[in-house]
Short mmCIF file of C-alpha atoms in Angstrom, two decimals:
data_model
loop_
_atom_site.label_atom_id
_atom_site.label_comp_id
_atom_site.label_asym_id
_atom_site.label_seq_id
_atom_site.Cartn_x
_atom_site.Cartn_y
_atom_site.Cartn_z
CA MET A 1 9.57 -11.13 -35.81
CA GLU A 2 5.91 -12.16 -34.62
CA ILE A 3 4.00 -13.90 -31.65
CA VAL A 4 1.90 -17.24 -32.16
CA GLU A 5 -0.29 -17.49 -28.94
CA LEU A 6 -1.27 -21.14 -29.36
CA SER A 7 -4.55 -22.45 -28.08
CA ASN A 8 -3.57 -23.28 -24.62
CA GLY A 9 -1.15 -19.89 -23.75
CA LEU A 10 1.79 -21.05 -24.94
CA LYS A 11 3.34 -18.79 -27.01
CA VAL A 12 5.36 -18.67 -29.41
CA VAL A 13 8.01 -16.20 -30.98
CA LEU A 14 9.34 -16.99 -34.85
CA VAL A 15 12.29 -14.41 -35.52
CA PRO A 16 13.57 -15.35 -39.40
CA CYS A 17 17.02 -13.80 -40.66
CA GLU A 18 19.71 -15.40 -43.55
CA ALA A 19 21.43 -17.76 -41.89
CA GLU A 20 22.25 -21.55 -43.13
CA SER A 21 20.79 -22.92 -39.33
CA VAL A 22 17.82 -22.62 -37.44
CA ALA A 23 17.29 -23.45 -33.23
CA PHE A 24 13.81 -24.22 -31.36
CA GLY A 25 14.16 -23.35 -27.98
CA LEU A 26 11.49 -24.01 -25.06
CA PHE A 27 11.69 -20.86 -22.72
CA VAL A 28 10.54 -21.80 -19.29
CA ALA A 29 9.93 -19.96 -15.73
CA SER A 30 11.60 -22.19 -13.27
CA GLY A 31 14.75 -21.23 -11.72
CA SER A 32 16.27 -21.27 -8.25
CA CYS A 33 14.37 -18.24 -7.20
CA HIS A 34 11.03 -20.66 -7.49
CA GLU A 35 12.26 -23.17 -5.17
CA GLN A 36 11.26 -23.89 -1.43
CA PRO A 37 15.18 -23.83 0.24
CA LYS A 38 14.34 -27.54 1.12
CA GLU A 39 13.97 -27.82 -2.86
CA ALA A 40 16.85 -25.37 -4.05
CA GLY A 41 18.30 -27.39 -7.09
CA ILE A 42 15.87 -29.05 -7.85
CA SER A 43 15.16 -26.86 -10.85
CA HIS A 44 18.60 -27.22 -12.73
CA PHE A 45 18.17 -30.98 -11.89
CA ILE A 46 14.73 -31.66 -13.43
CA GLU A 47 17.05 -29.79 -16.53
CA HIS A 48 19.36 -32.48 -16.56
CA MET A 49 16.93 -35.11 -15.56
CA LEU A 50 15.09 -33.72 -19.65
CA PHE A 51 18.33 -34.86 -21.67
CA LYS A 52 17.74 -38.71 -19.30
CA GLY A 53 15.66 -40.39 -22.25
CA THR A 54 11.60 -40.06 -23.25
CA PRO A 55 9.28 -43.33 -23.37
CA MET A 56 9.94 -42.84 -27.27
CA ARG A 57 14.01 -42.14 -27.41
CA SER A 58 17.01 -43.17 -25.24
CA ALA A 59 19.65 -40.24 -23.95
CA LEU A 60 21.86 -41.81 -27.01
CA ASP A 61 18.79 -41.36 -28.99
CA ILE A 62 19.16 -38.14 -28.66
CA SER A 63 21.65 -37.46 -29.30
CA LYS A 64 22.30 -38.84 -32.29
CA SER A 65 20.10 -37.94 -33.30
CA ILE A 66 20.85 -34.39 -33.63
CA GLU A 67 24.63 -34.82 -33.81
CA GLY A 68 24.28 -37.34 -36.22
CA ARG A 69 22.98 -34.21 -38.26
CA GLY A 70 25.47 -31.70 -37.74
CA GLY A 71 23.74 -30.11 -34.81
CA MET A 72 23.76 -29.25 -31.09
CA PHE A 73 21.77 -29.00 -28.64
CA ASN A 74 21.77 -27.91 -25.19
CA ALA A 75 20.09 -26.11 -21.91
CA TRP A 76 21.15 -24.08 -18.62
CA THR A 77 19.81 -22.98 -15.63
CA SER A 78 19.18 -19.79 -14.31
CA GLU A 79 17.92 -17.73 -11.04
CA GLU A 80 14.51 -16.98 -12.78
CA LEU A 81 14.78 -19.62 -15.88
CA THR A 82 15.04 -22.79 -17.85
CA ALA A 83 16.63 -23.07 -21.35
CA PHE A 84 16.56 -26.53 -23.71
CA TYR A 85 17.47 -25.62 -26.90
CA ALA A 86 18.78 -26.83 -30.30
CA HIS A 87 20.13 -25.97 -33.56
CA LEU A 88 20.74 -27.61 -36.77
CA PRO A 89 21.11 -26.88 -40.14
CA TYR A 90 17.73 -25.71 -41.25
CA GLU A 91 16.38 -28.49 -42.80
CA TYR A 92 16.16 -30.20 -39.94
CA LEU A 93 13.94 -28.11 -37.91
CA ASP A 94 10.70 -30.44 -37.70
CA GLU A 95 13.52 -32.76 -36.30
CA ALA A 96 14.35 -30.69 -33.62
CA VAL A 97 11.84 -28.93 -32.79
CA ASP A 98 10.04 -33.25 -31.94
CA ILE A 99 12.80 -33.90 -30.00
CA LEU A 100 12.80 -31.76 -27.91
CA SER A 101 9.07 -31.21 -27.50
CA ASP A 102 9.12 -34.87 -25.78
CA MET A 103 12.19 -34.40 -23.70
CA PHE A 104 9.60 -31.32 -22.71
CA LEU A 105 6.59 -33.85 -22.23
CA HIS A 106 7.69 -37.25 -21.69
CA ALA A 107 10.41 -37.52 -19.21
CA SER A 108 11.14 -40.63 -18.08
CA MET A 109 12.88 -40.16 -14.78
CA ASN A 110 13.58 -43.52 -14.76
CA ARG A 111 14.72 -44.82 -10.81
CA GLU A 112 18.77 -45.94 -12.86
CA GLU A 113 19.18 -43.35 -14.95
CA PHE A 114 17.66 -40.72 -12.16
CA GLU A 115 20.90 -41.90 -9.92
CA ARG A 116 23.51 -42.04 -11.06
CA GLU A 117 22.72 -38.03 -12.75
CA LYS A 118 22.69 -37.42 -9.08
CA LEU A 119 26.15 -37.96 -8.74
CA VAL A 120 27.21 -36.45 -12.35
CA VAL A 121 25.54 -33.08 -10.67
CA LEU A 122 27.18 -33.87 -7.58
CA GLU A 123 30.50 -33.42 -9.14
CA GLU A 124 29.36 -30.31 -10.46
CA ILE A 125 28.45 -28.91 -6.95
CA ARG A 126 31.95 -30.21 -6.08
CA MET A 127 33.51 -28.51 -8.77
CA TYR A 128 32.10 -25.46 -7.94
CA GLU A 129 33.41 -25.62 -4.59
CA ASP A 130 36.65 -26.26 -5.33
CA ASP A 131 36.81 -23.14 -8.15
CA PRO A 132 37.42 -19.85 -6.45
CA ASP A 133 35.57 -17.89 -8.76
CA SER A 134 33.01 -19.90 -8.24
CA VAL A 135 32.97 -19.86 -4.73
CA VAL A 136 33.77 -15.64 -4.25
CA LEU A 137 30.03 -14.78 -6.52
CA GLU A 138 27.90 -17.89 -4.84
CA ASN A 139 29.15 -16.11 -1.16
CA LEU A 140 28.50 -12.85 -2.65
CA GLN A 141 24.95 -13.38 -4.20
CA SER A 142 24.32 -15.42 -0.26
CA VAL A 143 25.02 -11.83 1.25
CA LEU A 144 22.87 -9.08 -1.54
CA PHE A 145 19.82 -11.31 -1.21
CA ALA A 146 20.47 -12.88 1.80
CA GLY A 147 16.83 -13.09 3.60
CA THR A 148 15.10 -14.19 0.17
CA THR A 149 15.88 -17.69 -2.36
CA LEU A 150 17.99 -15.81 -4.83
CA SER A 151 20.57 -16.00 -2.67
CA SER A 152 20.30 -20.03 -2.76
CA PRO A 153 22.82 -22.22 -5.15
CA ILE A 154 21.11 -22.71 -8.78
CA ALA A 155 22.51 -26.29 -8.43
CA GLY A 156 21.82 -26.14 -4.73
CA SER A 157 23.92 -28.71 -2.20
CA ALA A 158 24.65 -32.09 -1.52
CA GLU A 159 22.15 -32.17 1.09
CA THR A 160 19.26 -31.30 -0.54
CA LEU A 161 20.19 -33.17 -3.82
CA LEU A 162 21.05 -36.36 -2.65
CA LYS A 163 17.31 -36.18 -0.55
CA MET A 164 15.05 -36.27 -4.25
CA ARG A 165 13.31 -38.62 -5.76
CA PRO A 166 11.72 -38.93 -9.09
CA ALA A 167 8.43 -38.18 -7.60
CA ASP A 168 9.91 -34.94 -6.12
CA LEU A 169 10.44 -33.63 -9.32
CA LYS A 170 7.64 -34.69 -11.45
CA ARG A 171 5.66 -33.09 -8.73
CA TYR A 172 7.99 -29.53 -8.89
CA MET A 173 7.08 -30.16 -13.10
CA ARG A 174 3.99 -30.62 -12.48
CA GLY A 175 3.41 -26.99 -11.18
CA HIS A 176 6.58 -24.84 -13.04
CA TYR A 177 6.08 -26.20 -16.09
CA LEU A 178 2.86 -24.74 -17.43
CA PRO A 179 2.27 -23.34 -20.98
CA SER A 180 1.63 -20.02 -19.34
CA ARG A 181 5.23 -20.28 -17.70
CA THR A 182 6.91 -21.51 -21.77
CA ILE A 183 7.76 -19.09 -23.93
CA ALA A 184 8.70 -21.54 -27.67
CA VAL A 185 11.22 -19.55 -29.55
CA VAL A 186 11.78 -20.74 -33.96
CA ALA A 187 15.32 -18.00 -35.11
CA GLY A 188 17.37 -19.08 -38.09
CA ARG A 189 16.19 -19.87 -41.45
CA PHE A 190 12.32 -21.04 -41.72
CA GLU A 191 9.04 -21.28 -43.81
CA ARG A 192 6.59 -20.15 -41.80
CA ASP A 193 3.93 -22.40 -41.38
CA ALA A 194 5.69 -25.07 -41.65
CA ALA A 195 7.25 -24.49 -37.89
CA VAL A 196 3.72 -22.43 -36.18
CA LYS A 197 2.60 -26.66 -37.69
CA ALA A 198 5.59 -28.19 -36.43
CA VAL A 199 5.27 -26.64 -32.75
CA SER A 200 1.66 -26.92 -32.28
CA SER A 201 1.24 -29.74 -33.58
CA ARG A 202 4.13 -31.07 -30.66
CA LEU A 203 2.98 -28.65 -28.14
CA GLY A 204 -0.40 -27.25 -28.02
CA ARG A 205 -2.52 -30.40 -26.72
CA PHE A 206 0.00 -29.22 -23.85
CA ARG A 207 -2.25 -28.35 -21.23
CA ALA A 208 -1.28 -28.22 -17.36
CA LYS A 209 -2.97 -26.29 -14.11
CA GLY A 210 -0.75 -25.01 -11.48
CA ALA A 211 0.33 -21.81 -8.98
CA LYS A 212 0.84 -18.69 -10.87
CA MET A 213 4.44 -17.55 -11.11
CA GLN A 214 5.86 -16.02 -7.62
CA ALA A 215 7.97 -13.37 -7.57
CA VAL A 216 10.46 -12.75 -4.81
CA ASP A 217 9.65 -11.13 -2.38
CA ILE A 218 12.08 -8.55 -1.34
CA SER A 219 10.90 -7.07 1.37
CA ALA A 220 12.42 -10.03 2.93
CA LEU A 221 15.32 -8.88 1.90
CA GLU A 222 18.64 -8.55 4.89
CA PRO A 223 20.70 -5.78 5.21
CA VAL A 224 23.91 -6.10 3.37
CA LYS A 225 27.10 -7.44 5.42
CA ASN A 226 30.36 -5.91 4.07
CA GLU A 227 32.38 -8.54 4.36
CA VAL A 228 32.16 -12.19 3.93
CA VAL A 229 35.38 -14.66 4.26
CA LYS A 230 36.42 -18.70 3.11
CA THR A 231 39.46 -20.16 2.97
CA LYS A 232 40.44 -22.42 1.04
CA ASP A 233 44.17 -23.66 -0.53
CA VAL A 234 44.71 -21.00 -2.69
CA GLN A 235 47.61 -18.56 -3.44
CA GLN A 236 46.36 -15.34 -5.67
CA THR A 237 43.37 -13.44 -3.37
CA ARG A 238 39.59 -13.70 -4.94
CA ILE A 239 37.87 -10.97 -4.61
CA ALA A 240 33.87 -9.78 -5.26
CA ILE A 241 33.28 -6.67 -4.51
CA GLY A 242 28.80 -5.65 -4.68
CA TYR A 243 26.22 -3.95 -4.76
CA ARG A 244 22.52 -4.67 -4.25
CA THR A 245 20.58 -2.79 -6.91
CA PHE A 246 17.99 -1.77 -8.59
CA GLY A 247 16.04 -5.26 -10.67
CA ARG A 248 15.69 -4.95 -15.05
CA ASN A 249 12.55 -3.37 -14.72
CA ASP A 250 13.56 -0.12 -14.14
CA ARG A 251 13.82 2.62 -16.44
CA ARG A 252 17.84 3.57 -14.99
CA LYS A 253 18.93 0.32 -16.10
CA TYR A 254 19.80 1.40 -19.65
CA ALA A 255 22.51 4.11 -17.61
CA ALA A 256 23.92 1.16 -15.15
CA THR A 257 25.14 -0.43 -18.26
CA VAL A 258 26.83 2.52 -19.53
CA PHE A 259 28.01 2.72 -16.15
CA ASP A 260 28.27 -1.13 -15.66
CA ALA A 261 30.83 -0.61 -19.24
CA ILE A 262 33.22 2.84 -17.99
CA LEU A 263 34.37 1.02 -14.98
CA GLY A 264 34.94 -2.39 -16.46
CA ARG A 265 34.52 -4.27 -19.57
CA GLY A 266 36.60 -4.58 -22.12
CA MET A 267 40.95 -3.94 -22.09
CA SER A 268 40.30 0.51 -22.48
CA SER A 269 37.28 0.25 -19.35
CA ARG A 270 38.74 1.87 -16.40
CA LEU A 271 39.51 -0.37 -13.65
CA PHE A 272 41.44 -2.34 -15.82
CA GLN A 273 43.97 0.22 -17.59
CA GLN A 274 44.34 1.39 -13.52
CA VAL A 275 44.11 -1.85 -11.50
CA ARG A 276 47.01 -4.15 -14.03
CA GLU A 277 47.96 -1.85 -16.59
CA LYS A 278 49.04 0.92 -14.85
CA LYS A 279 49.62 -1.27 -11.30
CA GLY A 280 50.10 -4.75 -12.50
CA LEU A 281 48.03 -5.48 -9.63
CA SER A 282 45.98 -8.06 -10.90
CA TYR A 283 45.83 -10.22 -14.27
CA ASP A 284 42.22 -9.89 -14.52
CA VAL A 285 39.60 -7.76 -12.95
CA SER A 286 36.73 -7.52 -15.16
CA SER A 287 32.56 -5.78 -13.64
CA ARG A 288 29.36 -6.95 -14.60
CA MET A 289 25.78 -5.88 -14.23
CA GLN A 290 23.56 -8.21 -13.07
CA PHE A 291 19.30 -7.42 -13.57
CA LEU A 292 16.72 -9.79 -11.84
CA ALA A 293 12.60 -9.22 -12.05
CA ASP A 294 12.74 -7.91 -8.73
CA ALA A 295 16.20 -6.83 -7.85
CA GLY A 296 20.04 -6.97 -9.56
CA MET A 297 23.46 -7.13 -8.63
CA TRP A 298 27.00 -5.23 -9.15
CA ILE A 299 29.94 -6.79 -9.12
CA VAL A 300 33.62 -6.01 -9.97
CA SER A 301 35.75 -9.33 -9.63
CA MET A 302 39.90 -9.80 -9.25
CA GLY A 303 42.69 -11.93 -8.12
CA VAL A 304 45.41 -10.11 -7.04
CA ASP A 305 48.90 -11.34 -5.22
CA PRO A 306 47.66 -11.76 -0.78
CA ALA A 307 50.66 -8.52 -0.22
CA LYS A 308 48.38 -6.34 -3.01
CA GLU A 309 45.18 -7.24 -2.01
CA LYS A 310 44.78 -3.83 -0.17
CA ALA A 311 46.61 -1.89 -2.93
CA ALA A 312 43.86 -2.76 -5.49
CA LEU A 313 41.04 -2.78 -3.67
CA SER A 314 41.96 1.25 -2.27
CA THR A 315 42.79 1.43 -7.05
CA VAL A 316 38.74 0.34 -7.47
CA ASP A 317 38.04 1.94 -4.78
CA ARG A 318 39.35 5.71 -6.44
CA GLU A 319 38.33 4.51 -9.64
CA LEU A 320 33.99 4.51 -8.06
CA GLU A 321 34.06 7.24 -6.15
CA ARG A 322 35.21 9.29 -9.68
CA ILE A 323 32.88 8.00 -11.28
CA ARG A 324 30.63 8.83 -8.30
CA THR A 325 31.43 12.70 -8.22
CA ARG A 326 33.35 13.37 -11.48
CA ARG A 327 30.72 13.59 -14.73
CA VAL A 328 32.22 11.68 -17.38
CA GLY A 329 33.87 13.08 -20.19
CA LYS A 330 32.04 13.12 -24.03
CA GLU A 331 34.34 11.57 -25.43
CA GLU A 332 34.53 8.43 -22.85
CA LEU A 333 30.69 8.47 -22.86
CA ALA A 334 29.99 8.66 -26.52
CA ARG A 335 33.47 6.12 -26.90
CA THR A 336 31.26 3.80 -24.23
CA LYS A 337 28.47 3.93 -26.06
CA GLU A 338 30.25 3.13 -29.08
CA PHE A 339 31.18 -0.10 -27.75
CA LEU A 340 27.90 -1.36 -26.05
CA VAL A 341 26.19 -0.83 -29.22
CA GLY A 342 28.30 -2.17 -31.87
CA ASN A 343 29.46 -5.77 -29.25
CA PHE A 344 25.28 -5.80 -29.21
CA ARG A 345 24.94 -5.81 -32.34
CA LEU A 346 27.98 -8.52 -33.57
CA SER A 347 26.61 -10.54 -30.48
CA HIS A 348 23.27 -11.03 -32.67
CA GLU A 349 24.41 -11.72 -36.07
CA ARG A 350 24.67 -15.70 -34.55
CA VAL A 351 21.17 -17.81 -34.68
CA ILE A 352 21.16 -18.66 -31.04
CA ALA A 353 22.23 -15.59 -30.07
CA LYS A 354 18.99 -14.48 -31.38
CA LEU A 355 17.54 -17.17 -29.69
CA HIS A 356 18.18 -16.48 -26.31
CA PHE A 357 17.89 -12.37 -26.47
CA TYR A 358 13.99 -13.41 -27.21
CA GLY A 359 13.48 -16.70 -25.47
CA GLN A 360 15.63 -14.38 -22.29
CA THR A 361 13.09 -10.62 -23.01
CA MET A 362 9.45 -12.52 -24.09
CA LEU A 363 9.54 -14.32 -20.62
CA SER A 364 10.67 -11.48 -18.38
CA PHE A 365 9.22 -8.79 -19.74
CA GLY A 366 6.16 -10.19 -21.50
CA LYS A 367 6.69 -8.96 -24.94
CA LEU A 368 8.97 -9.07 -27.37
CA ILE A 369 12.24 -5.43 -26.84
CA SER A 370 13.52 -4.59 -30.24
CA PRO A 371 17.65 -4.78 -30.29
CA GLU A 372 16.81 -1.17 -32.05
CA GLU A 373 14.85 -0.56 -28.43
CA GLN A 374 17.30 -1.42 -26.78
CA ILE A 375 20.43 0.44 -28.70
CA ARG A 376 18.09 3.32 -28.25
CA GLY A 377 18.16 3.03 -24.77
CA ILE A 378 22.43 2.62 -24.72
CA LEU A 379 22.60 5.68 -27.32
CA ASP A 380 19.36 8.17 -24.72
CA VAL A 381 22.36 7.72 -22.12
CA THR A 382 23.90 11.52 -20.67
CA ALA A 383 26.55 12.26 -18.52
CA ASP A 384 24.00 13.40 -15.71
CA ASP A 385 22.68 9.84 -15.76
CA ILE A 386 26.38 8.33 -15.40
CA LEU A 387 26.36 10.01 -12.17
CA GLN A 388 22.77 9.90 -11.15
CA VAL A 389 22.94 5.84 -11.21
CA ALA A 390 26.68 6.06 -9.83
CA ASN A 391 25.58 7.60 -6.13
CA GLU A 392 22.00 5.22 -6.38
CA ILE A 393 24.07 2.15 -7.58
CA LEU A 394 27.28 2.58 -4.60
CA ASN A 395 25.64 2.97 -1.79
CA PRO A 396 27.86 2.05 1.41
CA SER A 397 24.69 0.13 2.93
CA MET A 398 24.35 -2.22 -0.29
CA ARG A 399 28.48 -3.18 -0.59
CA CYS A 400 30.18 -6.53 0.55
CA VAL A 401 33.55 -7.26 -0.45
CA SER A 402 33.63 -11.51 -1.06
CA ARG A 403 37.45 -12.96 -0.73
CA VAL A 404 38.02 -16.48 -0.83
CA VAL A 405 42.03 -16.43 0.82
CA GLY A 406 44.62 -18.72 1.94
CA GLY A 407 45.02 -20.50 5.04
CA ASN A 408 47.85 -18.11 6.49
CA LEU A 409 45.90 -15.32 5.49
CA VAL A 410 42.85 -14.98 7.67
#
């Protein structure tokens, strides 16, 4: 691995590996947490509009250029960043860099395309609003991070979307799409000097000034409400139990990752075994830990028969109490670590996984964190660490239960 910093401050991460393909990606610190309330969803809308053509290429030209070579390209937006990437046979790296750089720097923002894409994003928002899983998690996050921009949906709302104009997106990009906030990653099979030349020739003259990246004001976080309920036309109650917790720079993140895996990662996890296998209360029950820059959240989610809701919640709470009060056994701890390390190693066999791992870690931490360092952090976790972090995460004052229920069940 190597980091090359261009004269404009943009950093290029080179990740060579044995493969028949190459991936190129651009990761920019522009996500929903950077937005003002009146512009909620603008980062996500920009992601869409960058695919709609440039003065040199139409949207169809872009698709044909990538897919016509057997490749794929995509993008995504999160609370903290937007990522654009392409994956092609290795001999087409130069084309991938040329196309993505053109999209990144020269998006047309054609008014007709703009208004048409608004309708597409509006349907995406409606899709999320119709999906109980999305609603229960969105409502939970809005409570856990109330008072900050982390509480806003990534796609925004119909109200904020419909008010946006091309000039708004261009203004926002001038302040956020900066060399200092952008990481370029090349992963897979490539020749080092050719890769650096391909990126520097397209993005090395990209110069822009904007405001410094601001952290989310965690001091503005409001007390966590203990419950939020949404009524929809559903047969099954969707439940998400969430706890607001610490961010990714905290030393406890590795213990928290093991804690999460013990409880809700995979079919051998405690919650899956108790809630589904032994009691048959839910088809799907799992947990996940999400670390952001200055805060995080741990979530248990499941779908249950309304008549079994209390039994399911009680079963989950018993498992939470058990991990909070009883030390994890040596065998279970060793097995969980092996699961996490093996899962991590297998996922990093793929070129795209390497691209995203190094792009996100470089943007998030300002440095490369190797897979070996991540693995070492997991392996160093002790049973006492799990007991301590369980008590810190499972703080009743930081807990909210989000539910989506049928209309006659409130």
